[in-house]
Amino acid sequence: MSRKPIIAANWKMNIGPSEASGFIKSFLPLVEDIKGACDIVIVPPFVSIPAASEALNSTASVGLGAQNVSQYNNGAYTGEISTLMLKELFVGYVVLGHSERRQLFGETDEVINAKLKKALADNLKPLFCIGETLEERDGGQLEAVLERQVDKGMDGLTEEEATTTVIAYEPVWAIGTGRTATSEQAQEAHAFVRSVLAKKFGQAVADKIRIQYGGSVKPENTAELMAQPDIDGALVGGASLDPASFAKIVNAAVTR
Ligand code: PGA
């Protein structure tokens, strides 16, 4: 089963508008040889999206994402951003359910599900994050947590919507800690997630869904992670903040 790799740069609350276009201008020449072998997505903070969008100038090979979106159309929702606003800026992807949104901002599986449905209805591709905490893993809860997050987060999606969704498996204990899951641990979790998807949407759909790994991905560990049969890409935080480092990750992902 061949699934096109997808590598995304989650800048989190880094790289403001004045730095975003410089980043992209340095980055683009470094991935020129990729030529569509891999989907690349840059996910800046909201306010840096206009500068990033302009610098990308509809570069076909590099997509633009947002880090969150409202589940509502418009109206009295102070501080929120709608799908249509993002689409005006040529945003094609949206990160949803990131563990930082779940843990620090109280997003529940139900809210994430509503956002996923809204994004899909308005043609934004979700990068839907799931992952267990260290306590959950140590307490033998790994599979139960992943199954719940997939089951509730993707509840009510059609087969087509499920296929469009990219899942990012990010063990919370590996995010920003320098502690990457071993490629065996990651593969095991990815294979389990795919089995949950198969139960929910059927094997054919599950085989098409791309599952990224996230959590301290670096140029040095990308190739080994990507060599695993169920790892189809990476969601990169810290190592995506430097154009050369992120370009190395993209290049390592396509030479698997
Ligand atoms: P990290 O973050 O690469 O800095 O661990 C990954 C993420 O949270 O998406």
PDB file of N, CA and C and ligand atoms in Angstrom, residues 10 12 98-100 170 174-178 214-217 235-239, ligand 1:
ATOM      1  N   ASN A  10       4.947  22.366  12.515  1.00  0.00           N
ATOM      2  CA  ASN A  10       4.064  23.036  13.472  1.00  0.00           C
ATOM      3  C   ASN A  10       4.905  24.069  14.235  1.00  0.00           C
ATOM      4  N   LYS A  12       3.953  26.285  16.222  1.00  0.00           N
ATOM      5  CA  LYS A  12       3.375  26.654  17.529  1.00  0.00           C
ATOM      6  C   LYS A  12       3.418  28.189  17.693  1.00  0.00           C
ATOM      7  N   HIS A  98      -4.427  18.950  18.958  1.00  0.00           N
ATOM      8  CA  HIS A  98      -3.051  18.863  19.456  1.00  0.00           C
ATOM      9  C   HIS A  98      -3.078  18.707  20.977  1.00  0.00           C
ATOM     10  N   SER A  99      -2.132  17.955  21.514  1.00  0.00           N
ATOM     11  CA  SER A  99      -2.155  17.688  22.966  1.00  0.00           C
ATOM     12  C   SER A  99      -2.056  18.978  23.770  1.00  0.00           C
ATOM     13  N   GLU A 100      -1.400  20.002  23.203  1.00  0.00           N
ATOM     14  CA  GLU A 100      -1.342  21.278  23.939  1.00  0.00           C
ATOM     15  C   GLU A 100      -2.726  21.934  23.993  1.00  0.00           C
ATOM     16  N   GLU A 170       1.086  11.447  18.364  1.00  0.00           N
ATOM     17  CA  GLU A 170       2.123  12.171  19.090  1.00  0.00           C
ATOM     18  C   GLU A 170       2.071  11.795  20.569  1.00  0.00           C
ATOM     19  N   ALA A 174       6.785  12.576  24.419  1.00  0.00           N
ATOM     20  CA  ALA A 174       7.873  12.765  23.446  1.00  0.00           C
ATOM     21  C   ALA A 174       7.864  14.158  22.839  1.00  0.00           C
ATOM     22  N   ILE A 175       6.840  14.977  23.186  1.00  0.00           N
ATOM     23  CA  ILE A 175       6.719  16.293  22.565  1.00  0.00           C
ATOM     24  C   ILE A 175       7.602  17.301  23.273  1.00  0.00           C
ATOM     25  N   GLY A 176       8.541  17.858  22.535  1.00  0.00           N
ATOM     26  CA  GLY A 176       9.387  18.920  23.065  1.00  0.00           C
ATOM     27  C   GLY A 176      10.316  18.472  24.179  1.00  0.00           C
ATOM     28  N   THR A 177      10.463  17.157  24.360  1.00  0.00           N
ATOM     29  CA  THR A 177      11.266  16.649  25.471  1.00  0.00           C
ATOM     30  C   THR A 177      12.620  16.137  24.994  1.00  0.00           C
ATOM     31  N   GLY A 178      12.791  16.017  23.678  1.00  0.00           N
ATOM     32  CA  GLY A 178      14.011  15.429  23.141  1.00  0.00           C
ATOM     33  C   GLY A 178      13.960  13.909  23.216  1.00  0.00           C
ATOM     34  N   GLY A 214       4.697  12.236  15.558  1.00  0.00           N
ATOM     35  CA  GLY A 214       5.189  13.520  16.069  1.00  0.00           C
ATOM     36  C   GLY A 214       5.732  13.351  17.467  1.00  0.00           C
ATOM     37  N   GLY A 215       6.763  14.107  17.780  1.00  0.00           N
ATOM     38  CA  GLY A 215       7.377  14.046  19.106  1.00  0.00           C
ATOM     39  C   GLY A 215       8.887  13.961  18.951  1.00  0.00           C
ATOM     40  N   SER A 216       9.542  15.144  19.015  1.00  0.00           N
ATOM     41  CA  SER A 216      11.003  15.213  18.918  1.00  0.00           C
ATOM     42  C   SER A 216      11.562  14.586  17.636  1.00  0.00           C
ATOM     43  N   VAL A 217      10.830  14.783  16.520  1.00  0.00           N
ATOM     44  CA  VAL A 217      11.386  14.373  15.221  1.00  0.00           C
ATOM     45  C   VAL A 217      12.511  15.339  14.863  1.00  0.00           C
ATOM     46  N   LEU A 235       4.922  15.173  12.048  1.00  0.00           N
ATOM     47  CA  LEU A 235       4.489  16.503  12.475  1.00  0.00           C
ATOM     48  C   LEU A 235       5.615  17.005  13.376  1.00  0.00           C
ATOM     49  N   VAL A 236       6.273  18.061  12.930  1.00  0.00           N
ATOM     50  CA  VAL A 236       7.526  18.469  13.548  1.00  0.00           C
ATOM     51  C   VAL A 236       7.360  19.819  14.242  1.00  0.00           C
ATOM     52  N   GLY A 237       7.740  19.878  15.507  1.00  0.00           N
ATOM     53  CA  GLY A 237       7.682  21.141  16.247  1.00  0.00           C
ATOM     54  C   GLY A 237       9.035  21.815  16.236  1.00  0.00           C
ATOM     55  N   GLY A 238       9.798  21.621  17.302  1.00  0.00           N
ATOM     56  CA  GLY A 238      11.068  22.319  17.503  1.00  0.00           C
ATOM     57  C   GLY A 238      12.004  22.309  16.298  1.00  0.00           C
ATOM     58  N   ALA A 239      12.150  21.148  15.678  1.00  0.00           N
ATOM     59  CA  ALA A 239      13.111  21.037  14.563  1.00  0.00           C
ATOM     60  C   ALA A 239      12.583  21.636  13.262  1.00  0.00           C
TER      61      ALA A 239
HETATM   62  P1  PGA B   1       8.276  18.591  18.889  1.00  0.00           P
HETATM   63  O1  PGA B   1       6.719  18.915  18.743  1.00  0.00           O
HETATM   64  O2  PGA B   1       8.772  18.155  17.526  1.00  0.00           O
HETATM   65  O3  PGA B   1       8.906  19.883  19.336  1.00  0.00           O
HETATM   66  O4  PGA B   1       8.413  17.488  19.891  1.00  0.00           O
HETATM   67  C1  PGA B   1       5.881  18.124  17.955  1.00  0.00           C
HETATM   68  C2  PGA B   1       4.451  18.598  18.068  1.00  0.00           C
HETATM   69  O5  PGA B   1       4.017  18.934  19.170  1.00  0.00           O
HETATM   70  O6  PGA B   1       3.718  18.650  17.058  1.00  0.00           O
END
